[in-house]
Structures are given as C-alpha cells and as structure tokens.
PDB file of C-alpha atoms in Angstrom:
ATOM      1  CA  UNK A  20      -3.017  25.542-119.398  1.00 60.00           C
ATOM      2  CA  UNK A  21      -4.940  27.168-122.223  1.00 63.00           C
ATOM      3  CA  UNK A  22      -3.688  26.774-125.803  1.00 66.00           C
ATOM      4  CA  UNK A  23      -1.994  30.217-126.102  1.00 55.00           C
ATOM      5  CA  UNK A  24      -0.095  29.524-122.725  1.00 59.00           C
ATOM      6  CA  UNK A  25       0.996  26.192-124.179  1.00 63.00           C
ATOM      7  CA  UNK A  26       2.251  27.496-127.212  1.00 53.00           C
ATOM      8  CA  UNK A  27       4.228  30.171-125.261  1.00 42.00           C
ATOM      9  CA  UNK A  28       5.785  27.760-123.093  1.00 56.00           C
ATOM     10  CA  UNK A  29       6.703  25.425-126.434  1.00 53.00           C
ATOM     11  CA  UNK A  30       8.073  28.843-127.989  1.00 39.00           C
ATOM     12  CA  UNK A  31      10.372  29.345-124.675  1.00 45.00           C
ATOM     13  CA  UNK A  32      11.432  25.964-124.548  1.00 50.00           C
ATOM     14  CA  UNK A  33      12.532  26.306-128.228  1.00 44.00           C
ATOM     15  CA  UNK A  34      14.327  29.672-127.522  1.00 43.00           C
ATOM     16  CA  UNK A  35      16.153  28.133-124.613  1.00 46.00           C
ATOM     17  CA  UNK A  36      17.947  25.531-126.878  1.00 46.00           C
ATOM     18  CA  UNK A  37      21.274  25.646-127.419  1.00 52.00           C
ATOM     19  CA  UNK A  38      21.921  25.175-130.889  1.00 56.00           C
ATOM     20  CA  UNK A  39      23.758  22.034-131.820  1.00 61.00           C
ATOM     21  CA  UNK A  40      25.551  23.594-134.991  1.00 87.00           C
ATOM     22  CA  UNK A  41      26.441  26.952-133.378  1.00 94.00           C
ATOM     23  CA  UNK A  42      30.283  25.848-133.189  1.00 96.00           C
ATOM     24  CA  UNK A  43      30.544  24.686-136.776  1.00 94.00           C
ATOM     25  CA  UNK A  44      28.630  28.001-138.018  1.00 94.00           C
ATOM     26  CA  UNK A  45      30.664  30.188-135.781  1.00 96.00           C
ATOM     27  CA  UNK A  46      33.956  28.783-136.729  1.00 96.00           C
ATOM     28  CA  UNK A  47      32.975  28.982-140.444  1.00 94.00           C
ATOM     29  CA  UNK A  48      32.099  32.480-139.772  1.00 93.00           C
ATOM     30  CA  UNK A  49      35.634  33.384-138.215  1.00 95.00           C
ATOM     31  CA  UNK A  50      37.463  31.400-140.670  1.00 95.00           C
ATOM     32  CA  UNK A  51      35.965  33.852-143.191  1.00 92.00           C
ATOM     33  CA  UNK A  52      36.370  36.831-141.133  1.00 91.00           C
ATOM     34  CA  UNK A  53      40.252  36.091-140.785  1.00 93.00           C
ATOM     35  CA  UNK A  54      40.390  36.305-144.561  1.00 88.00           C
ATOM     36  CA  UNK A  55      38.414  39.555-144.362  1.00 88.00           C
ATOM     37  CA  UNK A  56      40.680  41.014-141.526  1.00 94.00           C
ATOM     38  CA  UNK A  57      44.115  40.015-142.799  1.00 93.00           C
ATOM     39  CA  UNK A  58      43.982  42.838-145.293  1.00 91.00           C
ATOM     40  CA  UNK A  59      41.682  45.204-143.317  1.00 93.00           C
ATOM     41  CA  UNK A  60      42.828  48.776-142.419  1.00 94.00           C
ATOM     42  CA  UNK A  61      40.868  48.000-139.240  1.00 95.00           C
ATOM     43  CA  UNK A  62      43.638  45.471-138.010  1.00 96.00           C
ATOM     44  CA  UNK A  63      46.333  46.921-140.233  1.00 96.00           C
ATOM     45  CA  UNK A  64      48.916  44.094-140.035  1.00 96.00           C
ATOM     46  CA  UNK A  65      51.481  45.722-141.874  1.00 96.00           C
ATOM     47  CA  UNK A  66      51.644  48.591-138.920  1.00 96.00           C
ATOM     48  CA  UNK A  67      51.717  45.792-136.445  1.00 97.00           C
ATOM     49  CA  UNK A  68      54.670  44.207-138.141  1.00 96.00           C
ATOM     50  CA  UNK A  69      56.450  47.768-137.501  1.00 96.00           C
ATOM     51  CA  UNK A  70      54.985  48.356-133.923  1.00 96.00           C
ATOM     52  CA  UNK A  71      54.813  44.898-132.587  1.00 96.00           C
ATOM     53  CA  UNK A  72      51.932  46.030-130.396  1.00 98.00           C
ATOM     54  CA  UNK A  73      48.232  46.234-130.636  1.00 98.00           C
ATOM     55  CA  UNK A  74      47.307  46.597-127.481  1.00 98.00           C
ATOM     56  CA  UNK A  75      45.299  49.364-125.935  1.00 98.00           C
ATOM     57  CA  UNK A  76      46.265  51.457-122.746  1.00 98.00           C
ATOM     58  CA  UNK A  77      43.338  50.078-120.681  1.00 98.00           C
ATOM     59  CA  UNK A  78      44.714  46.542-120.630  1.00 98.00           C
ATOM     60  CA  UNK A  79      48.326  47.461-120.594  1.00 98.00           C
ATOM     61  CA  UNK A  80      48.076  49.407-117.425  1.00 98.00           C
ATOM     62  CA  UNK A  81      45.416  47.191-115.795  1.00 98.00           C
ATOM     63  CA  UNK A  82      47.567  44.012-116.441  1.00 98.00           C
ATOM     64  CA  UNK A  83      50.941  45.405-115.678  1.00 98.00           C
ATOM     65  CA  UNK A  84      54.294  44.198-116.201  1.00 98.00           C
ATOM     66  CA  UNK A  85      54.212  40.579-117.878  1.00 98.00           C
ATOM     67  CA  UNK A  86      58.040  40.010-118.065  1.00 98.00           C
ATOM     68  CA  UNK A  87      58.911  36.567-117.363  1.00 98.00           C
ATOM     69  CA  UNK A  88      55.054  35.442-116.880  1.00 98.00           C
ATOM     70  CA  UNK A  89      53.214  32.881-118.656  1.00 99.00           C
ATOM     71  CA  UNK A  90      49.787  34.071-120.409  1.00 99.00           C
ATOM     72  CA  UNK A  91      46.969  32.290-121.993  1.00 99.00           C
ATOM     73  CA  UNK A  92      44.936  34.347-124.501  1.00 99.00           C
ATOM     74  CA  UNK A  93      41.680  32.796-124.899  1.00 99.00           C
ATOM     75  CA  UNK A  94      39.705  33.424-128.234  1.00 98.00           C
ATOM     76  CA  UNK A  95      42.795  34.981-129.673  1.00 98.00           C
ATOM     77  CA  UNK A  96      41.637  35.481-133.140  1.00 98.00           C
ATOM     78  CA  UNK A  97      44.727  35.559-135.450  1.00 98.00           C
ATOM     79  CA  UNK A  98      47.257  36.477-132.346  1.00 98.00           C
ATOM     80  CA  UNK A  99      48.151  40.116-132.939  1.00 98.00           C
ATOM     81  CA  UNK A 100      47.398  40.893-129.139  1.00 98.00           C
ATOM     82  CA  UNK A 101      49.042  37.558-127.753  1.00 98.00           C
ATOM     83  CA  UNK A 102      51.974  38.542-130.003  1.00 98.00           C
ATOM     84  CA  UNK A 103      52.083  41.952-128.297  1.00 98.00           C
ATOM     85  CA  UNK A 104      52.195  40.608-124.835  1.00 98.00           C
ATOM     86  CA  UNK A 105      55.088  38.295-125.964  1.00 98.00           C
ATOM     87  CA  UNK A 106      56.955  41.381-127.124  1.00 98.00           C
ATOM     88  CA  UNK A 107      56.305  42.913-123.836  1.00 98.00           C
ATOM     89  CA  UNK A 108      58.105  39.616-122.205  1.00 98.00           C
ATOM     90  CA  UNK A 109      55.255  37.143-121.697  1.00 98.00           C
ATOM     91  CA  UNK A 110      55.512  33.630-122.631  1.00 98.00           C
ATOM     92  CA  UNK A 111      52.362  33.404-124.353  1.00 99.00           C
ATOM     93  CA  UNK A 112      50.007  30.662-125.473  1.00 99.00           C
ATOM     94  CA  UNK A 113      46.920  31.758-127.730  1.00 98.00           C
ATOM     95  CA  UNK A 114      43.909  29.901-128.530  1.00 98.00           C
ATOM     96  CA  UNK A 115      40.962  30.081-131.031  1.00 98.00           C
ATOM     97  CA  UNK A 116      38.664  27.824-132.572  1.00 98.00           C
ATOM     98  CA  UNK A 117      39.261  29.256-136.018  1.00 98.00           C
ATOM     99  CA  UNK A 118      42.000  27.283-137.855  1.00 97.00           C
ATOM    100  CA  UNK A 119      42.243  29.985-140.127  1.00 98.00           C
ATOM    101  CA  UNK A 120      42.755  32.332-137.691  1.00 98.00           C
ATOM    102  CA  UNK A 121      45.534  30.193-135.608  1.00 98.00           C
ATOM    103  CA  UNK A 122      47.285  29.545-138.998  1.00 98.00           C
ATOM    104  CA  UNK A 123      47.709  33.340-139.753  1.00 98.00           C
ATOM    105  CA  UNK A 124      48.768  33.742-136.234  1.00 98.00           C
ATOM    106  CA  UNK A 125      51.492  31.077-136.329  1.00 98.00           C
ATOM    107  CA  UNK A 126      53.008  33.037-139.856  1.00 98.00           C
ATOM    108  CA  UNK A 127      52.783  36.077-137.894  1.00 98.00           C
ATOM    109  CA  UNK A 128      54.810  34.755-135.377  1.00 98.00           C
ATOM    110  CA  UNK A 129      57.468  33.370-137.647  1.00 98.00           C
ATOM    111  CA  UNK A 130      57.592  36.855-139.592  1.00 97.00           C
ATOM    112  CA  UNK A 131      58.271  39.098-136.598  1.00 97.00           C
ATOM    113  CA  UNK A 132      60.360  36.558-134.985  1.00 98.00           C
ATOM    114  CA  UNK A 133      58.325  36.512-131.978  1.00 98.00           C
ATOM    115  CA  UNK A 134      57.993  33.033-130.159  1.00 98.00           C
ATOM    116  CA  UNK A 135      54.457  31.818-129.304  1.00 98.00           C
ATOM    117  CA  UNK A 136      52.381  28.781-129.049  1.00 98.00           C
ATOM    118  CA  UNK A 137      49.025  28.658-130.746  1.00 98.00           C
ATOM    119  CA  UNK A 138      46.496  25.968-130.335  1.00 98.00           C
ATOM    120  CA  UNK A 139      43.227  25.591-132.292  1.00 98.00           C
ATOM    121  CA  UNK A 140      40.335  24.556-129.808  1.00 98.00           C
ATOM    122  CA  UNK A 141      36.812  25.968-128.865  1.00 97.00           C
ATOM    123  CA  UNK A 142      36.802  27.240-125.275  1.00 98.00           C
ATOM    124  CA  UNK A 143      34.861  24.213-124.036  1.00 97.00           C
ATOM    125  CA  UNK A 144      36.921  21.559-125.475  1.00 97.00           C
ATOM    126  CA  UNK A 145      40.101  23.290-124.269  1.00 98.00           C
ATOM    127  CA  UNK A 146      41.215  20.936-121.736  1.00 98.00           C
ATOM    128  CA  UNK A 147      41.259  18.193-124.303  1.00 98.00           C
ATOM    129  CA  UNK A 148      43.935  20.188-126.619  1.00 98.00           C
ATOM    130  CA  UNK A 149      46.081  22.232-123.703  1.00 98.00           C
ATOM    131  CA  UNK A 150      47.714  21.493-120.472  1.00 98.00           C
ATOM    132  CA  UNK A 151      49.435  23.436-117.962  1.00 98.00           C
ATOM    133  CA  UNK A 152      48.589  26.464-115.584  1.00 98.00           C
ATOM    134  CA  UNK A 153      49.277  30.221-116.291  1.00 99.00           C
ATOM    135  CA  UNK A 154      50.444  33.237-114.320  1.00 99.00           C
ATOM    136  CA  UNK A 155      47.629  35.126-116.330  1.00 99.00           C
ATOM    137  CA  UNK A 156      44.473  34.105-118.474  1.00 99.00           C
ATOM    138  CA  UNK A 157      43.682  36.714-120.645  1.00 99.00           C
ATOM    139  CA  UNK A 158      40.526  37.560-123.021  1.00 98.00           C
ATOM    140  CA  UNK A 159      39.130  41.004-124.642  1.00 98.00           C
ATOM    141  CA  UNK A 160      36.566  42.803-126.844  1.00 98.00           C
ATOM    142  CA  UNK A 161      34.002  40.963-128.384  1.00 97.00           C
ATOM    143  CA  UNK A 162      34.887  37.469-126.914  1.00 98.00           C
ATOM    144  CA  UNK A 163      32.685  36.148-124.347  1.00 98.00           C
ATOM    145  CA  UNK A 164      29.443  36.942-126.493  1.00 98.00           C
ATOM    146  CA  UNK A 165      30.303  33.728-128.625  1.00 98.00           C
ATOM    147  CA  UNK A 166      29.573  31.459-125.569  1.00 98.00           C
ATOM    148  CA  UNK A 167      26.149  30.060-124.503  1.00 96.00           C
ATOM    149  CA  UNK A 168      27.283  29.357-121.098  1.00 97.00           C
ATOM    150  CA  UNK A 169      29.568  31.336-118.709  1.00 98.00           C
ATOM    151  CA  UNK A 170      29.631  28.805-115.800  1.00 98.00           C
ATOM    152  CA  UNK A 171      31.306  26.358-118.141  1.00 98.00           C
ATOM    153  CA  UNK A 172      33.618  29.115-119.225  1.00 98.00           C
ATOM    154  CA  UNK A 173      34.466  30.063-115.765  1.00 98.00           C
ATOM    155  CA  UNK A 174      35.326  26.723-114.533  1.00 98.00           C
ATOM    156  CA  UNK A 175      37.753  26.474-117.790  1.00 98.00           C
ATOM    157  CA  UNK A 176      39.420  29.855-116.934  1.00 98.00           C
ATOM    158  CA  UNK A 177      39.727  28.902-113.401  1.00 98.00           C
ATOM    159  CA  UNK A 178      41.373  25.715-114.275  1.00 98.00           C
ATOM    160  CA  UNK A 179      44.201  27.301-116.090  1.00 98.00           C
ATOM    161  CA  UNK A 180      45.151  29.806-113.361  1.00 98.00           C
ATOM    162  CA  UNK A 181      48.170  29.248-111.096  1.00 98.00           C
ATOM    163  CA  UNK A 182      47.583  29.671-107.518  1.00 98.00           C
ATOM    164  CA  UNK A 183      48.294  33.452-107.050  1.00 98.00           C
ATOM    165  CA  UNK A 184      47.872  34.006-110.552  1.00 98.00           C
ATOM    166  CA  UNK A 185      44.891  35.949-112.177  1.00 99.00           C
ATOM    167  CA  UNK A 186      42.398  36.344-114.748  1.00 99.00           C
ATOM    168  CA  UNK A 187      41.781  39.611-116.725  1.00 99.00           C
ATOM    169  CA  UNK A 188      39.256  40.629-119.178  1.00 99.00           C
ATOM    170  CA  UNK A 189      38.437  43.753-120.747  1.00 98.00           C
ATOM    171  CA  UNK A 190      35.234  43.675-122.952  1.00 98.00           C
ATOM    172  CA  UNK A 191      32.201  45.832-124.442  1.00 98.00           C
ATOM    173  CA  UNK A 192      29.743  46.684-122.194  1.00 98.00           C
ATOM    174  CA  UNK A 193      26.660  44.423-122.191  1.00 98.00           C
ATOM    175  CA  UNK A 194      24.242  47.009-122.328  1.00 98.00           C
ATOM    176  CA  UNK A 195      25.253  48.188-125.760  1.00 97.00           C
ATOM    177  CA  UNK A 196      24.472  45.011-127.134  1.00 97.00           C
ATOM    178  CA  UNK A 197      20.928  45.608-126.302  1.00 97.00           C
ATOM    179  CA  UNK A 198      20.720  47.917-129.324  1.00 95.00           C
ATOM    180  CA  UNK A 199      20.147  47.032-132.984  1.00 92.00           C
ATOM    181  CA  UNK A 200      22.876  49.332-134.146  1.00 86.00           C
ATOM    182  CA  UNK A 201      21.600  49.271-138.092  1.00 76.00           C
ATOM    183  CA  UNK A 202      18.051  49.851-137.012  1.00 73.00           C
ATOM    184  CA  UNK A 203      18.229  53.406-135.676  1.00 83.00           C
ATOM    185  CA  UNK A 204      19.445  52.242-132.021  1.00 90.00           C
ATOM    186  CA  UNK A 205      16.207  50.539-131.578  1.00 93.00           C
ATOM    187  CA  UNK A 206      15.950  48.619-128.216  1.00 95.00           C
ATOM    188  CA  UNK A 207      15.831  45.075-129.147  1.00 94.00           C
ATOM    189  CA  UNK A 208      17.633  42.576-127.194  1.00 96.00           C
ATOM    190  CA  UNK A 209      17.491  41.350-123.735  1.00 97.00           C
ATOM    191  CA  UNK A 210      20.244  42.479-121.218  1.00 98.00           C
ATOM    192  CA  UNK A 211      20.075  38.842-119.951  1.00 98.00           C
ATOM    193  CA  UNK A 212      21.206  35.646-121.232  1.00 97.00           C
ATOM    194  CA  UNK A 213      17.688  34.381-122.227  1.00 93.00           C
ATOM    195  CA  UNK A 214      18.360  33.108-125.714  1.00 92.00           C
ATOM    196  CA  UNK A 215      20.822  32.817-128.633  1.00 94.00           C
ATOM    197  CA  UNK A 216      20.894  35.577-131.031  1.00 95.00           C
ATOM    198  CA  UNK A 217      20.722  34.188-134.669  1.00 93.00           C
ATOM    199  CA  UNK A 218      21.954  36.295-137.659  1.00 92.00           C
ATOM    200  CA  UNK A 219      22.996  36.293-141.064  1.00 90.00           C
ATOM    201  CA  UNK A 220      26.157  38.389-141.493  1.00 84.00           C
ATOM    202  CA  UNK A 221      27.265  39.939-144.622  1.00 83.00           C
ATOM    203  CA  UNK A 222      29.647  42.423-143.071  1.00 84.00           C
ATOM    204  CA  UNK A 223      32.196  42.424-140.509  1.00 88.00           C
ATOM    205  CA  UNK A 224      32.406  44.799-137.940  1.00 90.00           C
ATOM    206  CA  UNK A 225      35.810  46.157-139.819  1.00 87.00           C
ATOM    207  CA  UNK A 226      33.485  47.383-142.518  1.00 82.00           C
ATOM    208  CA  UNK A 227      34.850  44.092-144.954  1.00 79.00           C
ATOM    209  CA  UNK A 228      32.287  42.201-146.460  1.00 77.00           C
ATOM    210  CA  UNK A 229      32.161  38.436-146.341  1.00 73.00           C
ATOM    211  CA  UNK A 230      32.173  36.487-149.924  1.00 74.00           C
ATOM    212  CA  UNK A 231      28.907  35.158-148.893  1.00 80.00           C
ATOM    213  CA  UNK A 232      26.371  35.575-145.861  1.00 86.00           C
ATOM    214  CA  UNK A 233      27.601  33.699-142.818  1.00 91.00           C
ATOM    215  CA  UNK A 234      25.136  32.549-139.833  1.00 92.00           C
ATOM    216  CA  UNK A 235      26.276  33.586-136.572  1.00 95.00           C
ATOM    217  CA  UNK A 236      24.959  32.505-132.923  1.00 96.00           C
ATOM    218  CA  UNK A 237      25.968  34.830-130.164  1.00 97.00           C
ATOM    219  CA  UNK A 238      24.437  35.423-126.697  1.00 97.00           C
ATOM    220  CA  UNK A 239      24.302  38.435-124.121  1.00 98.00           C
ATOM    221  CA  UNK A 240      25.631  38.151-120.595  1.00 98.00           C
ATOM    222  CA  UNK A 241      24.808  40.430-117.907  1.00 98.00           C
ATOM    223  CA  UNK A 242      27.490  42.082-115.544  1.00 98.00           C
ATOM    224  CA  UNK A 243      25.941  39.737-112.691  1.00 98.00           C
ATOM    225  CA  UNK A 244      26.469  36.689-114.867  1.00 98.00           C
ATOM    226  CA  UNK A 245      29.852  37.500-115.845  1.00 98.00           C
ATOM    227  CA  UNK A 246      31.241  38.338-112.185  1.00 98.00           C
ATOM    228  CA  UNK A 247      29.046  35.471-110.461  1.00 98.00           C
ATOM    229  CA  UNK A 248      30.281  32.978-112.873  1.00 98.00           C
ATOM    230  CA  UNK A 249      33.870  33.721-111.782  1.00 98.00           C
ATOM    231  CA  UNK A 250      33.252  33.991-108.023  1.00 98.00           C
ATOM    232  CA  UNK A 251      31.591  30.845-108.081  1.00 98.00           C
ATOM    233  CA  UNK A 252      35.030  29.137-109.001  1.00 98.00           C
ATOM    234  CA  UNK A 253      36.553  30.689-105.862  1.00 98.00           C
ATOM    235  CA  UNK A 254      38.079  33.545-107.652  1.00 98.00           C
ATOM    236  CA  UNK A 255      38.566  36.861-105.610  1.00 98.00           C
ATOM    237  CA  UNK A 256      37.485  40.025-107.116  1.00 98.00           C
ATOM    238  CA  UNK A 257      40.330  42.717-107.333  1.00 98.00           C
ATOM    239  CA  UNK A 258      38.864  45.355-109.396  1.00 98.00           C
ATOM    240  CA  UNK A 259      35.727  46.300-111.674  1.00 98.00           C
ATOM    241  CA  UNK A 260      35.914  49.249-114.218  1.00 98.00           C
ATOM    242  CA  UNK A 261      33.628  50.644-116.595  1.00 98.00           C
ATOM    243  CA  UNK A 262      34.395  53.303-119.240  1.00 98.00           C
ATOM    244  CA  UNK A 263      32.436  55.787-121.427  1.00 98.00           C
ATOM    245  CA  UNK A 264      33.983  55.113-124.737  1.00 98.00           C
ATOM    246  CA  UNK A 265      35.389  52.208-126.959  1.00 98.00           C
ATOM    247  CA  UNK A 266      38.908  51.815-127.625  1.00 98.00           C
ATOM    248  CA  UNK A 267      37.728  50.438-131.332  1.00 97.00           C
ATOM    249  CA  UNK A 268      35.529  52.307-134.001  1.00 95.00           C
ATOM    250  CA  UNK A 269      33.710  49.084-134.639  1.00 94.00           C
ATOM    251  CA  UNK A 270      30.150  50.248-133.930  1.00 93.00           C
ATOM    252  CA  UNK A 271      27.855  52.708-136.084  1.00 91.00           C
ATOM    253  CA  UNK A 272      27.762  55.993-134.889  1.00 91.00           C
ATOM    254  CA  UNK A 273      30.501  56.368-133.063  1.00 95.00           C
ATOM    255  CA  UNK A 274      32.548  59.642-132.606  1.00 96.00           C
ATOM    256  CA  UNK A 275      36.231  59.732-131.683  1.00 97.00           C
ATOM    257  CA  UNK A 276      36.415  62.178-128.524  1.00 97.00           C
ATOM    258  CA  UNK A 277      40.190  61.813-128.571  1.00 96.00           C
ATOM    259  CA  UNK A 278      42.945  59.761-130.067  1.00 95.00           C
ATOM    260  CA  UNK A 279      42.262  56.162-129.663  1.00 96.00           C
ATOM    261  CA  UNK A 280      38.573  56.945-127.861  1.00 98.00           C
ATOM    262  CA  UNK A 281      35.447  56.512-129.447  1.00 98.00           C
ATOM    263  CA  UNK A 282      31.889  57.282-128.055  1.00 97.00           C
ATOM    264  CA  UNK A 283      28.325  56.850-129.579  1.00 96.00           C
ATOM    265  CA  UNK A 284      26.564  60.162-130.668  1.00 93.00           C
ATOM    266  CA  UNK A 285      23.864  61.533-128.406  1.00 94.00           C
ATOM    267  CA  UNK A 286      22.095  60.681-126.910  1.00 94.00           C
ATOM    268  CA  UNK A 287      23.841  57.164-126.787  1.00 95.00           C
ATOM    269  CA  UNK A 288      27.095  58.923-125.494  1.00 96.00           C
ATOM    270  CA  UNK A 289      25.570  58.413-122.114  1.00 97.00           C
ATOM    271  CA  UNK A 290      25.944  54.619-122.206  1.00 97.00           C
ATOM    272  CA  UNK A 291      28.704  52.636-120.737  1.00 98.00           C
ATOM    273  CA  UNK A 292      30.749  51.390-123.494  1.00 98.00           C
ATOM    274  CA  UNK A 293      33.381  49.240-122.012  1.00 98.00           C
ATOM    275  CA  UNK A 294      34.442  47.349-118.765  1.00 98.00           C
ATOM    276  CA  UNK A 295      37.234  45.502-117.258  1.00 99.00           C
ATOM    277  CA  UNK A 296      37.966  43.121-114.063  1.00 98.00           C
ATOM    278  CA  UNK A 297      40.531  41.426-112.443  1.00 99.00           C
ATOM    279  CA  UNK A 298      39.827  38.075-110.529  1.00 99.00           C
ATOM    280  CA  UNK A 299      42.830  36.230-108.405  1.00 98.00           C
ATOM    281  CA  UNK A 300      43.206  32.628-107.739  1.00 98.00           C
ATOM    282  CA  UNK A 301      44.021  32.496-103.897  1.00 97.00           C
ATOM    283  CA  UNK A 302      46.802  30.274-102.485  1.00 96.00           C
ATOM    284  CA  UNK A 303      45.255  27.194-101.143  1.00 90.00           C
ATOM    285  CA  UNK A 304      45.715  26.307 -97.444  1.00 79.00           C
ATOM    286  CA  UNK A 305      47.295  22.941 -96.856  1.00 67.00           C
ATOM    287  CA  UNK A 306      47.560  21.553 -93.279  1.00 44.00           C
ATOM    288  CA  UNK A 307      51.068  20.436 -92.558  1.00 42.00           C
ATOM    289  CA  UNK A 308      52.195  18.911 -89.355  1.00 48.00           C
ATOM    290  CA  UNK A 309      49.294  20.123 -87.221  1.00 51.00           C
ATOM    291  CA  UNK A 310      49.474  23.719 -88.461  1.00 51.00           C
ATOM    292  CA  UNK A 311      47.985  25.658 -91.327  1.00 47.00           C
ATOM    293  CA  UNK A 312      50.473  26.672 -93.971  1.00 47.00           C
ATOM    294  CA  UNK A 313      49.327  29.370 -96.544  1.00 45.00           C
TER     295      UNK A 313
END
C-alpha cells in the first residue's frame, strides 16, 4: 500500500468512527431548540392549545383509529403530536433525549388536561428507562437522522411492539438530504450512511436563531437501510408510500402547492419529499399439546 492509499484508508477509518460526544452535543442543541420552538410561529403552541391537534392528514389516515390503544412516540420533541394522539383516544407515552423538551411536554399535558406519560431518554438507552409493550410505536418527520445505527434502532422499536401491533413512521425522504439547501442546492451528501454529518448550527428549521452556535451530529439513511433494519427484526411490511410534497415549510425554496402541502421549486419539485411505512409484529406460533396454536 503506497502512502496515498494509506492516508485514504486512515481518513476512511476516522470518518467511520461514531463520535463519542454526539449524544451530549445533540442533547444540548435540542435543549436550545426547545426554547426557540416554544414561542415560534412554526409550532404555534397557542393554536395547538385551542385545536388540540398538530398531526397531519398523512399520519392520521394511515395510522387509523387509536381509541383505547397504547401508543409509544419515539423522539417526540415537546410532545404536541404525542398529546394529539392522546386527544384522539390513545394512551400515550412520549420519549425524547432533551430534558427541556420533556419538561415542556409535561407542562402542556397539564395545561390542556390531557393525560400522558413522558420519559427522558435517548433511543438507545430506552430499555433502561421504560418498560412495557405498546399497540402502536410511532415516529415522524426529522427523527431518524439523529441516529447513527438503524439496526440497533430497529431492535429497540421491535422490542416495544405487542404481538399483532405495529410500528408506523412518516419521514422526510432521504433523497432531499443529499442536497446542501443553503448552497444553491449543491449535491453534497451521500445517499448512504457513510459517515456522520457534523455541522455548526446557528438557526433552526423554524427560522428561529439559537442564542449561540450549536454543534449537531446527524446521519443519512437510505430507504433500503431503513426497511431492511426493520425486516431483520421479523416485522412484516404492510405498506411503503412516497409523497411529492412536505407537510411542513421547513426547507429553503419550498412553495405551497395547496393548503398544508409544500414542494421545492423547479427543478427540485421532481424529488420525492416524504415517505411513510408500516410494519407489523406477527403473532408468535406456540406449540401446545401436539398442535400449533397461532
């Protein structure tokens, strides 16, 4: 191996390392974001208190009736969507690594008199902080990009689903994360999970600014990585959908094509913007008295 090849191999190994401080850095950033988002027009907490719903048509229609069902919301931020599911009849638990977010979620729960359980934990440590199984495990919009290892994530997801229950996610499409939105839409990042993306963040996706710069760590995940990580846990895919719009005006150069639907301006309007999927945990087969019981 010549010197140039050795330098390249050393560089690759360095890029592939999982930064040991990513959890602490991201927690600090999300605590800062909670403060910015609490009073933002984007989240519009005052309107939520009146409407008691922050969910979108995609997830409402695809998840279906939640009355009387237990629901775990992973990476819930400060809990507006979690409380929305509760207001639709679910028994909800929300978790987030940001203690500031969970504190605000608890305050909202009390203020609108909607019962909910909230837990401070990062996803990978959740088994140390929450027991039980749920009819529905849910995550949405901008969540999995903060996780480096989806196989570990899928194991956690599967462990919390009751037999016969399901996991549902709706997310921004990984294709749009390949672009540097603030740099004339330069094609900059790999579609695949090759290394962490480390950024200095001055402004939230809501347009609100941090009091001081924050460092964030994120990861891109391909569709195949997402689906295969879930299938490897024995979960069964029921549907996978892609959409040509975002339900949030949270990226540069989006245009509202109809109420609540935003699309990038040409030529980037041709990109997929969001996707959703549902996987179910099958009932186990138990052998009882010489026969198979399903």
